Short mmCIF file of C-alpha atoms in Angstrom, two decimals:
data_model
loop_
_atom_site.label_atom_id
_atom_site.label_comp_id
_atom_site.label_asym_id
_atom_site.label_seq_id
_atom_site.Cartn_x
_atom_site.Cartn_y
_atom_site.Cartn_z
CA LEU A 61 0.05 -0.14 -0.05
CA LEU A 62 2.71 2.43 0.59
CA ARG A 63 4.70 1.35 -2.65
CA GLY A 64 0.90 2.06 -4.18
CA ARG A 65 1.24 6.26 -2.65
CA ARG A 66 4.79 5.97 -2.90
CA LEU A 67 4.93 5.48 -6.91
CA PHE A 68 1.11 7.89 -7.28
CA SER A 69 2.76 10.81 -5.28
CA VAL A 70 6.13 10.05 -8.47
CA SER A 71 3.64 9.95 -11.38
CA VAL A 72 1.82 12.87 -10.35
CA SER A 73 3.80 15.24 -11.92
CA HIS A 74 4.52 13.16 -15.00
CA ILE A 75 0.10 13.25 -15.60
CA GLN A 76 0.27 17.18 -15.13
CA GLN A 77 3.19 18.28 -17.85
CA GLU A 78 1.39 18.38 -21.12
CA LEU A 79 2.97 16.55 -23.96
CA PRO A 80 5.93 18.85 -25.54
CA GLY A 81 4.50 20.64 -28.82
CA HIS A 82 6.61 19.33 -30.98
CA VAL A 83 5.47 15.95 -29.86
CA VAL A 84 2.51 16.83 -30.20
CA LYS A 85 2.75 18.56 -33.84
CA SER A 86 4.44 15.80 -35.53
CA LEU A 87 2.09 13.59 -34.22
CA VAL A 88 -0.90 15.03 -35.24
CA GLY A 89 0.74 15.38 -38.59
CA LEU A 90 1.37 11.63 -39.02
CA LEU A 91 -2.69 11.19 -38.05
CA GLY A 92 -4.16 14.35 -38.06
CA ALA A 93 -6.06 15.26 -34.61
CA ASP A 94 -9.42 13.23 -35.00
CA ARG A 95 -6.81 10.14 -34.15
CA LEU A 96 -4.77 11.72 -31.02
CA SER A 97 -7.04 12.65 -27.29
CA PHE A 98 -6.33 14.94 -24.25
CA GLY A 99 -9.48 14.33 -23.33
CA SER A 100 -9.68 13.43 -19.20
CA ALA A 101 -11.99 11.37 -19.58
CA ILE A 102 -10.62 9.19 -21.96
CA ARG A 103 -7.29 8.83 -20.34
CA GLU A 104 -8.59 7.98 -17.41
CA GLN A 105 -9.88 5.22 -18.62
CA HIS A 106 -6.03 4.17 -20.29
CA GLY A 107 -4.48 4.91 -16.61
CA ARG A 108 -6.24 1.82 -14.95
CA ASP A 109 -7.46 -1.90 -16.13
CA GLU A 110 -9.79 -4.11 -14.33
CA SER A 111 -7.95 -4.26 -11.35
CA TYR A 112 -7.78 -2.83 -7.84
CA HIS A 113 -5.13 -0.87 -8.33
CA ALA A 114 -6.51 2.21 -9.52
CA ASP A 115 -8.63 2.41 -6.20
CA ALA A 116 -5.84 1.04 -4.03
CA ASP A 117 -3.10 3.48 -5.62
CA GLY A 118 -4.73 5.92 -7.67
CA ILE A 119 -5.56 6.10 -11.36
CA PHE A 120 -2.09 6.80 -13.39
CA PRO A 121 -3.99 8.42 -16.95
CA PRO A 122 -1.44 8.76 -20.03
CA GLN A 123 -0.71 12.64 -21.06
CA ALA A 124 -2.56 11.65 -24.60
CA VAL A 125 -4.50 9.04 -26.32
CA ILE A 126 -3.11 8.06 -29.88
CA PHE A 127 -5.13 5.82 -32.54
CA PRO A 128 -3.56 4.19 -34.85
CA SER A 129 -4.08 1.45 -37.53
CA SER A 130 -1.42 -0.25 -39.15
CA THR A 131 2.01 -1.09 -38.03
CA ASP A 132 3.98 1.42 -39.93
CA GLU A 133 1.82 4.29 -37.88
CA VAL A 134 2.76 2.58 -35.00
CA SER A 135 6.26 2.52 -36.52
CA GLU A 136 6.47 6.46 -36.46
CA ILE A 137 5.04 6.97 -33.50
CA VAL A 138 7.47 4.98 -31.56
CA ARG A 139 10.36 7.13 -33.64
CA ILE A 140 8.73 10.27 -32.81
CA CYS A 141 8.37 9.16 -29.18
CA ASN A 142 12.16 7.57 -28.87
CA HIS A 143 13.37 10.71 -29.56
CA ALA A 144 11.66 13.03 -27.55
CA ARG A 145 11.97 10.04 -24.48
CA ILE A 146 8.43 10.40 -24.29
CA PRO A 147 6.79 6.76 -22.55
CA ILE A 148 3.97 4.57 -24.71
CA ILE A 149 2.39 2.31 -23.08
CA ALA A 150 0.53 -0.06 -26.06
CA SER A 151 -3.27 -1.03 -24.48
CA GLY A 152 -6.48 -3.55 -26.35
CA ALA A 153 -8.75 -3.65 -24.01
CA CYS A 154 -7.47 -2.46 -20.84
CA THR A 155 -9.22 -5.26 -19.53
CA SER A 156 -6.36 -6.66 -17.14
CA LEU A 157 -5.44 -7.05 -13.07
CA GLU A 158 -2.31 -5.99 -12.63
CA GLY A 159 -2.27 -2.51 -14.16
CA HIS A 160 -0.64 -3.53 -16.60
CA ILE A 161 -1.58 -0.54 -18.11
CA ALA A 162 -0.87 2.10 -15.54
CA ALA A 163 0.83 5.22 -16.89
CA LEU A 164 3.08 5.22 -14.28
CA ARG A 165 5.53 8.49 -15.56
CA GLY A 166 2.83 10.06 -18.71
CA GLY A 167 3.39 9.30 -21.94
CA LEU A 168 1.21 8.53 -24.87
CA ALA A 169 -1.25 5.35 -24.64
CA LEU A 170 -0.98 3.35 -27.50
CA ASN A 171 -4.29 2.28 -28.23
CA MET A 172 -4.65 -0.97 -30.73
CA ARG A 173 -8.44 -1.13 -31.05
CA ASP A 174 -8.80 0.70 -35.28
CA MET A 175 -6.52 -2.32 -35.90
CA ASN A 176 -8.68 -4.54 -36.01
CA LYS A 177 -8.22 -6.28 -39.37
CA ILE A 178 -8.26 -10.55 -39.50
CA LEU A 179 -5.60 -10.32 -42.41
CA GLU A 180 -5.24 -14.01 -43.32
CA VAL A 181 -7.03 -16.96 -42.68
CA ASN A 182 -4.99 -20.64 -43.74
CA GLN A 183 -7.39 -23.26 -43.14
CA ASP A 184 -5.58 -26.75 -44.59
CA ASP A 185 -2.76 -25.12 -42.08
CA MET A 186 -5.32 -24.12 -39.30
CA ASP A 187 -3.92 -20.87 -38.24
CA VAL A 188 -4.86 -16.93 -38.77
CA ARG A 189 -2.99 -13.62 -39.00
CA VAL A 190 -4.34 -10.80 -37.81
CA GLN A 191 -3.94 -7.73 -36.24
CA ALA A 192 -3.42 -6.95 -32.43
CA GLY A 193 -6.39 -5.40 -31.95
CA VAL A 194 -9.00 -8.32 -32.99
CA THR A 195 -10.89 -9.57 -29.86
CA ARG A 196 -10.97 -12.76 -29.51
CA ILE A 197 -14.84 -13.08 -29.95
CA GLN A 198 -14.80 -11.15 -33.15
CA LEU A 199 -12.39 -14.10 -34.11
CA ASN A 200 -14.25 -16.87 -33.67
CA GLU A 201 -17.55 -14.91 -35.18
CA HIS A 202 -15.09 -14.28 -38.31
CA LEU A 203 -14.77 -18.08 -38.03
CA ARG A 204 -17.69 -20.13 -37.81
CA ASP A 205 -17.97 -21.35 -40.93
CA THR A 206 -14.56 -22.70 -41.16
CA GLY A 207 -14.49 -25.88 -39.27
CA LEU A 208 -12.07 -23.88 -36.86
CA PHE A 209 -12.27 -22.01 -33.57
CA PHE A 210 -9.05 -20.58 -31.79
CA PRO A 211 -10.08 -21.72 -27.69
CA ILE A 212 -7.92 -19.40 -26.05
CA ASP A 213 -10.90 -17.82 -23.53
CA PRO A 214 -9.56 -15.49 -20.16
CA GLY A 215 -13.13 -14.71 -20.25
CA ALA A 216 -12.92 -10.80 -20.48
CA ASP A 217 -13.01 -10.01 -24.89
CA ALA A 218 -9.30 -9.16 -24.91
CA SER A 219 -7.85 -8.50 -28.04
CA ILE A 220 -5.17 -10.88 -29.23
CA GLY A 221 -2.56 -8.12 -28.52
CA GLY A 222 -2.66 -7.93 -24.99
CA MET A 223 -3.69 -11.90 -24.43
CA LEU A 224 -0.25 -12.25 -26.37
CA SER A 225 1.78 -9.04 -24.08
CA THR A 226 0.28 -10.83 -20.78
CA ARG A 227 1.07 -14.22 -21.77
CA ALA A 228 -2.64 -15.09 -20.86
CA SER A 229 -4.80 -18.48 -20.77
CA GLY A 230 -8.23 -19.55 -19.30
CA THR A 231 -10.43 -22.04 -18.74
CA ASN A 232 -9.38 -24.08 -22.07
CA ALA A 233 -5.54 -23.91 -21.37
CA VAL A 234 -5.72 -27.48 -19.28
CA ARG A 235 -6.28 -28.78 -23.21
CA TYR A 236 -4.96 -26.14 -25.59
CA GLY A 237 -2.51 -24.68 -24.20
CA THR A 238 -1.64 -20.74 -23.12
CA MET A 239 -0.68 -18.30 -25.83
CA ARG A 240 3.24 -19.39 -25.63
CA GLU A 241 1.46 -22.61 -27.05
CA ASN A 242 -0.34 -21.10 -29.80
CA ALA A 243 1.78 -18.29 -31.11
CA LEU A 244 3.14 -19.12 -34.28
CA GLY A 245 5.38 -15.52 -35.15
CA LEU A 246 4.65 -12.05 -34.28
CA GLN A 247 5.25 -8.44 -35.54
CA ALA A 248 6.58 -6.34 -33.38
CA VAL A 249 7.79 -2.27 -33.46
CA MET A 250 11.05 -1.97 -31.28
CA ALA A 251 11.97 0.55 -29.41
CA ASP A 252 13.60 2.36 -31.86
CA GLY A 253 10.38 2.22 -34.15
CA SER A 254 12.44 -0.74 -35.97
CA ILE A 255 9.59 -3.64 -37.61
CA ILE A 256 10.24 -7.16 -37.07
CA SER A 257 8.63 -10.53 -38.24
CA THR A 258 9.50 -12.97 -36.01
CA GLY A 259 8.63 -16.97 -35.99
CA SER A 260 6.83 -18.47 -39.36
CA ARG A 261 4.55 -20.63 -40.21
CA ALA A 262 5.76 -23.73 -39.86
CA ARG A 263 4.60 -25.91 -36.72
CA LYS A 264 8.32 -25.89 -35.71
CA SER A 265 11.97 -24.70 -36.04
CA SER A 266 14.92 -24.97 -34.66
CA THR A 267 16.72 -22.16 -36.44
CA GLY A 268 17.86 -18.17 -34.52
CA TYR A 269 16.49 -16.87 -30.70
CA ASP A 270 12.95 -17.76 -30.32
CA LEU A 271 11.95 -13.67 -30.40
CA THR A 272 7.98 -14.71 -30.17
CA ARG A 273 8.40 -16.04 -26.47
CA LEU A 274 11.01 -13.27 -25.18
CA LEU A 275 7.83 -10.46 -26.33
CA ILE A 276 4.59 -13.06 -25.46
CA GLY A 277 4.01 -11.96 -21.74
CA SER A 278 6.99 -9.10 -21.68
CA GLU A 279 3.82 -6.91 -20.98
CA GLY A 280 5.15 -3.87 -24.05
CA THR A 281 8.16 -3.67 -22.23
CA LEU A 282 10.10 -4.52 -25.00
CA GLY A 283 8.02 -3.96 -28.07
CA ILE A 284 4.92 -3.33 -29.69
CA ILE A 285 2.74 -6.51 -30.79
CA THR A 286 1.05 -5.39 -34.41
CA GLU A 287 0.31 -8.11 -35.81
CA ALA A 288 0.25 -12.12 -34.60
CA THR A 289 -0.25 -15.29 -36.63
CA ILE A 290 -1.59 -17.90 -34.37
CA LYS A 291 -2.61 -21.69 -34.16
CA LEU A 292 -5.49 -22.31 -34.52
CA HIS A 293 -8.34 -25.92 -33.72
CA GLY A 294 -10.25 -27.74 -34.79
CA GLN A 295 -13.98 -27.43 -33.37
CA PRO A 296 -15.35 -31.05 -31.76
CA GLU A 297 -17.72 -32.81 -33.28
CA ALA A 298 -19.30 -33.59 -29.51
CA ILE A 299 -19.16 -31.22 -26.61
CA SER A 300 -20.78 -32.00 -22.71
CA ALA A 301 -20.81 -29.89 -20.14
CA ALA A 302 -21.65 -31.15 -17.06
CA VAL A 303 -20.94 -29.81 -12.77
CA CYS A 304 -20.29 -32.26 -10.15
CA GLU A 305 -20.89 -30.66 -6.35
CA PHE A 306 -18.29 -32.11 -3.63
CA ASN A 307 -18.73 -32.14 0.58
CA THR A 308 -14.91 -30.23 1.22
CA LEU A 309 -13.42 -28.50 -1.13
CA GLU A 310 -10.44 -30.40 -0.52
CA ASP A 311 -11.71 -33.64 -2.31
CA SER A 312 -13.07 -31.61 -5.32
CA VAL A 313 -9.56 -31.06 -5.85
CA ASN A 314 -8.43 -33.79 -5.14
CA ALA A 315 -10.54 -35.48 -7.69
CA THR A 316 -9.34 -32.97 -10.51
CA ILE A 317 -5.85 -34.21 -9.78
CA CYS A 318 -6.90 -37.49 -10.04
CA ILE A 319 -8.12 -36.90 -13.34
CA ILE A 320 -5.44 -34.88 -14.73
CA GLN A 321 -3.06 -38.52 -13.97
CA SER A 322 -5.62 -40.52 -15.89
CA GLY A 323 -5.16 -39.16 -18.28
CA ILE A 324 -8.67 -38.11 -19.31
CA PRO A 325 -7.55 -35.17 -21.42
CA VAL A 326 -10.93 -32.48 -20.06
CA ALA A 327 -10.67 -29.54 -22.56
CA ARG A 328 -12.23 -27.16 -19.00
CA ILE A 329 -12.47 -28.27 -15.26
CA GLU A 330 -12.91 -25.38 -12.60
CA LEU A 331 -12.92 -25.02 -9.35
CA LEU A 332 -16.37 -23.09 -7.64
CA ASP A 333 -16.39 -23.14 -3.43
CA GLU A 334 -19.81 -22.72 -2.18
CA LYS A 335 -19.27 -18.75 -1.64
CA THR A 336 -18.80 -18.97 -5.79
CA CYS A 337 -21.76 -20.99 -5.57
CA ALA A 338 -24.07 -18.83 -4.00
CA ALA A 339 -23.59 -15.41 -5.92
CA ILE A 340 -23.70 -17.60 -9.54
CA LYS A 341 -27.00 -18.91 -8.15
CA THR A 342 -28.40 -15.26 -6.46
CA HIS A 343 -26.85 -13.34 -9.48
CA SER A 344 -27.26 -15.54 -12.23
CA LYS A 345 -30.07 -17.60 -11.81
CA LEU A 346 -28.44 -20.44 -12.43
CA GLU A 347 -29.61 -23.51 -9.92
CA LEU A 348 -25.96 -24.43 -7.66
CA GLU A 349 -26.14 -25.38 -4.52
CA ALA A 350 -23.47 -23.79 -2.34
CA LYS A 351 -21.09 -26.29 -2.06
CA PRO A 352 -17.48 -26.76 -3.61
CA THR A 353 -17.60 -27.86 -7.30
CA LEU A 354 -16.93 -28.34 -9.98
CA PHE A 355 -17.49 -27.60 -13.85
CA PHE A 356 -16.61 -29.30 -16.65
CA GLU A 357 -15.89 -29.73 -20.97
CA PHE A 358 -15.20 -32.10 -22.83
CA HIS A 359 -14.42 -32.27 -26.32
CA GLY A 360 -13.20 -35.21 -29.33
CA SER A 361 -16.15 -37.43 -30.83
CA LYS A 362 -19.42 -38.78 -30.17
CA ASN A 363 -17.96 -41.83 -27.91
CA SER A 364 -14.17 -40.36 -27.03
CA VAL A 365 -16.54 -37.80 -24.72
CA GLU A 366 -18.95 -40.57 -23.27
CA GLU A 367 -15.95 -42.23 -22.33
CA GLN A 368 -14.11 -39.29 -20.84
CA ALA A 369 -17.04 -38.02 -18.85
CA VAL A 370 -17.52 -41.90 -17.17
CA ARG A 371 -14.26 -42.56 -16.15
CA ALA A 372 -14.22 -38.50 -14.82
CA GLY A 373 -17.21 -39.24 -13.20
CA GLU A 374 -16.06 -42.56 -11.18
CA ILE A 375 -13.80 -40.89 -10.04
CA CYS A 376 -15.68 -37.94 -8.71
CA LYS A 377 -17.77 -40.33 -7.36
CA ASP A 378 -14.57 -42.46 -5.32
CA TYR A 379 -13.70 -38.28 -3.36
CA GLY A 380 -17.47 -37.43 -2.70
CA GLY A 381 -18.83 -36.01 -6.05
CA SER A 382 -22.45 -36.20 -6.70
CA HIS A 383 -23.55 -37.17 -10.19
CA PHE A 384 -23.26 -34.97 -12.74
CA LYS A 385 -25.74 -32.79 -13.47
CA TRP A 386 -24.90 -32.67 -17.70
CA ALA A 387 -25.76 -29.21 -19.90
CA GLU A 388 -26.35 -31.16 -23.02
CA SER A 389 -27.76 -28.13 -25.39
CA ALA A 390 -25.36 -25.78 -26.58
CA GLU A 391 -27.93 -22.91 -24.99
CA GLU A 392 -27.29 -24.82 -21.95
CA ARG A 393 -23.05 -24.82 -21.88
CA THR A 394 -23.72 -21.19 -23.26
CA THR A 395 -25.19 -20.10 -20.06
CA LEU A 396 -23.07 -22.12 -17.87
CA TRP A 397 -19.88 -21.40 -18.76
CA LYS A 398 -21.85 -16.89 -18.56
CA ALA A 399 -21.81 -17.51 -15.06
CA ARG A 400 -18.73 -18.95 -14.74
CA HIS A 401 -16.68 -15.86 -16.67
CA GLN A 402 -19.60 -13.21 -14.63
CA ALA A 403 -18.74 -14.93 -11.74
CA TYR A 404 -16.00 -12.30 -10.49
CA TYR A 405 -18.90 -10.01 -10.42
CA SER A 406 -21.31 -11.82 -9.32
CA ILE A 407 -18.78 -12.58 -5.88
CA ILE A 408 -18.84 -8.22 -6.35
CA ALA A 409 -22.53 -7.88 -5.76
CA GLN A 410 -22.77 -10.04 -3.01
CA ARG A 411 -21.52 -7.00 -0.76
CA PRO A 412 -22.84 -3.40 -2.01
CA GLY A 413 -20.35 -0.71 -2.66
CA CYS A 414 -16.97 -2.73 -2.32
CA LYS A 415 -14.54 -3.55 -4.38
CA GLY A 416 -13.27 -6.44 -6.25
CA MET A 417 -9.64 -7.51 -5.73
CA PRO A 418 -8.77 -10.39 -8.00
CA THR A 419 -5.43 -12.09 -7.88
CA ASP A 420 -3.90 -15.79 -8.96
CA ALA A 421 -1.69 -18.29 -8.44
CA CYS A 422 0.04 -21.49 -9.85
CA VAL A 423 1.53 -24.42 -8.29
CA PRO A 424 3.07 -28.04 -9.51
CA ILE A 425 -0.81 -29.83 -9.21
CA SER A 426 0.29 -32.57 -6.87
CA ARG A 427 1.10 -29.02 -4.58
CA LEU A 428 -2.67 -28.11 -5.73
CA THR A 429 -4.59 -29.58 -2.52
CA GLU A 430 -1.80 -28.13 0.22
CA CYS A 431 -2.34 -24.54 -1.14
CA ILE A 432 -5.54 -24.60 -1.19
CA GLU A 433 -6.32 -25.73 1.95
CA GLU A 434 -3.69 -22.98 3.28
CA THR A 435 -4.82 -19.92 1.62
CA GLU A 436 -7.88 -21.21 2.76
CA SER A 437 -7.41 -20.81 6.21
CA ASP A 438 -5.57 -17.34 5.17
CA LEU A 439 -8.88 -15.71 4.18
CA ALA A 440 -11.27 -17.11 7.46
CA SER A 441 -8.25 -16.41 9.46
CA CYS A 442 -7.74 -12.57 8.80
CA GLY A 443 -11.11 -12.08 8.78
CA LEU A 444 -11.97 -10.93 5.10
CA ILE A 445 -14.75 -11.41 2.86
CA GLY A 446 -13.79 -13.44 -0.18
CA SER A 447 -14.37 -16.68 -3.05
CA ILE A 448 -11.54 -19.01 -4.52
CA LEU A 449 -12.22 -20.78 -7.81
CA GLY A 450 -10.50 -21.27 -10.75
CA HIS A 451 -9.02 -23.25 -13.33
CA VAL A 452 -7.71 -25.74 -11.58
CA GLY A 453 -6.71 -28.53 -14.24
CA ASP A 454 -3.50 -26.80 -14.91
CA GLY A 455 -2.24 -25.91 -11.30
CA ASN A 456 -4.19 -22.37 -11.15
CA PHE A 457 -6.42 -20.73 -9.48
CA HIS A 458 -8.10 -17.51 -8.25
CA CYS A 459 -8.85 -15.45 -4.98
CA ILE A 460 -11.25 -12.70 -5.12
CA LEU A 461 -11.86 -10.61 -2.51
CA VAL A 462 -14.21 -8.18 -1.78
CA LEU A 463 -13.10 -4.93 -0.18
CA ASP A 464 -14.47 -1.53 1.54
CA PRO A 465 -12.16 0.64 -0.56
CA ASN A 466 -13.42 3.21 2.15
CA ASN A 467 -11.46 0.46 4.45
CA LYS A 468 -8.61 1.10 5.10
CA ASP A 469 -7.22 -1.65 7.95
CA GLU A 470 -9.49 -4.36 5.02
CA ILE A 471 -7.12 -2.73 2.16
CA HIS A 472 -4.31 -2.73 4.54
CA ALA A 473 -4.61 -6.70 5.33
CA ALA A 474 -6.21 -7.73 2.09
CA HIS A 475 -2.66 -6.73 0.46
CA LEU A 476 -0.77 -8.39 2.86
CA PHE A 477 -3.48 -11.61 2.33
CA SER A 478 -1.69 -11.51 -1.05
CA GLU A 479 1.48 -11.47 -0.50
CA ARG A 480 1.04 -14.30 1.70
CA LEU A 481 -0.49 -16.06 -1.05
CA ALA A 482 2.13 -15.39 -3.45
CA ILE A 483 5.26 -15.84 -1.64
CA ARG A 484 3.24 -19.11 -0.85
CA ALA A 485 2.69 -20.34 -3.93
CA ILE A 486 6.37 -19.48 -4.83
CA ARG A 487 8.25 -21.80 -2.25
CA MET A 488 5.80 -24.59 -3.53
CA GLY A 489 7.61 -24.66 -6.34
CA GLY A 490 5.40 -22.58 -8.10
CA THR A 491 4.78 -18.88 -9.86
CA CYS A 492 2.55 -15.92 -8.17
CA SER A 493 0.68 -15.19 -11.17
CA GLY A 494 -0.56 -18.64 -13.57
CA GLU A 495 -2.09 -15.72 -15.74
CA HIS A 496 -3.14 -12.53 -14.52
CA GLY A 497 0.60 -11.47 -15.01
CA VAL A 498 3.07 -8.55 -13.67
CA GLY A 499 2.11 -5.24 -13.95
CA TYR A 500 2.96 -3.21 -11.38
CA GLY A 501 0.98 -5.28 -8.77
CA LYS A 502 3.35 -7.85 -9.10
CA LEU A 503 6.97 -6.87 -9.76
CA LYS A 504 7.99 -6.56 -5.76
CA TYR A 505 7.76 -10.33 -5.95
CA MET A 506 9.70 -11.37 -9.22
CA GLU A 507 13.10 -11.87 -7.28
CA GLU A 508 11.41 -14.73 -5.31
CA GLU A 509 10.50 -16.39 -7.44
CA HIS A 510 13.37 -16.45 -10.36
CA GLY A 511 16.24 -15.21 -8.08
CA SER A 512 18.64 -11.69 -8.57
CA ALA A 513 21.26 -13.25 -11.24
CA ALA A 514 17.90 -13.77 -13.90
CA ILE A 515 16.04 -10.58 -12.32
CA HIS A 516 19.54 -8.90 -13.94
CA VAL A 517 19.67 -10.83 -17.11
CA MET A 518 15.48 -9.20 -17.78
CA ARG A 519 17.08 -6.39 -16.64
CA GLY A 520 20.38 -6.68 -19.48
CA ILE A 521 17.72 -7.69 -22.48
CA LYS A 522 15.17 -4.75 -21.27
CA ASN A 523 18.34 -2.41 -21.35
CA ALA A 524 19.10 -3.62 -24.56
CA LEU A 525 16.13 -3.32 -26.37
CA ASP A 526 14.95 -0.13 -24.93
CA PRO A 527 18.01 2.00 -23.53
CA MET A 528 15.94 4.52 -23.22
CA GLY A 529 13.05 2.88 -21.30
CA ILE A 530 10.22 4.17 -23.23
CA LEU A 531 8.15 1.13 -23.03
CA ASN A 532 5.59 0.66 -20.49
CA PRO A 533 8.24 2.12 -18.02
CA GLY A 534 8.34 1.30 -14.10
CA LYS A 535 7.37 -2.22 -14.84
CA MET A 536 9.11 -5.38 -15.77
CA GLY A 537 12.92 -5.46 -16.61
CA SER A 538 12.94 -1.83 -14.94
#
């Protein structure tokens, strides 16, 4: 909390300054005045994301927001800003969760919304080339009649560029992997304005440094992703979804571990604790018992889906799980997963006038039960109101705290709880974030997780690729 206040006091002096006149003139000459905004409302919108940081630390708006429509325009904007040492923060749908887009040192927000073209679909090779501002829902709607789909589903209708920059995953990651596994190549603008292409459309390569993976997850601190070539997958012949209730959280987690270790290729396996189920029942009108619950989805041929469901059901029964309640039609599945994706808002709605503080961690699946049990006990002992849910098939879970923004003691306790969760996960051989990323919210855990020598290497990479420090400063590599 104190760190957040210090950052806010440092940033205010930058935010109050205007961009230099010659920079504004150059940008207007490049894009026109209609694509460069200085309005306070749009600047504040680009100074905060979906995280709690803006409520706890204050909003860090940029000095202006610009809307490019091509890689060449991004390149020229970066050249202008690099010459004048103006910070640049790339943004997509602004749905990140750790303060990624906060303009800690002022500067220019680069909104990629107009870079929203689907450039090339290669059905035979099952890949697609898109601009960075294309959103996942837009892409899947475009692919609907091709027999292909893009499986990464973080919940929000995030942009592809933002998902790559944060190495996003979501509910389908247990079957289809994360953005790291689904990216073939990128086009990116580096800090000096140069344009590079990484990777290829080939499914494997043993040449050169892996610049694609270097940029994925770098959160706009090493380069600005403007285009991406990503893998697509065949739409399953059959899809079934089911709900299974348990008597204890421990039983539901142990069932998950056994299902994964048994090699059952579930497409989704989501954990919701009893408080989350109660909130969803109230908010989404979904018929759920207030018990620890697993949401399943199975993909494949009709026979393989039936086999997966039978095997998973037998394991759940061994751990005291109920009979599966099926959501067989597309409409029923949509309702089920919509309720899961809106769980965050359902939980917050249980305490009117309060704010949500989401955090996540990921551990080896063998330590998942232990980590969740300790987190559940910690949550109960510190008196905070919160729920546990997550993509437990790959060891990733979330804790959503519901806080009174005017209660300083509660906010302080929440920060301490989040810190204990991060350290607990790291010491169990895991990570302080499985999918939310670092931003500035989890920057302080980087050395604990990676070690001082690795942090030194990361800073060296940052300094080599961005010597002026203009790309999303105050975040990773700073």
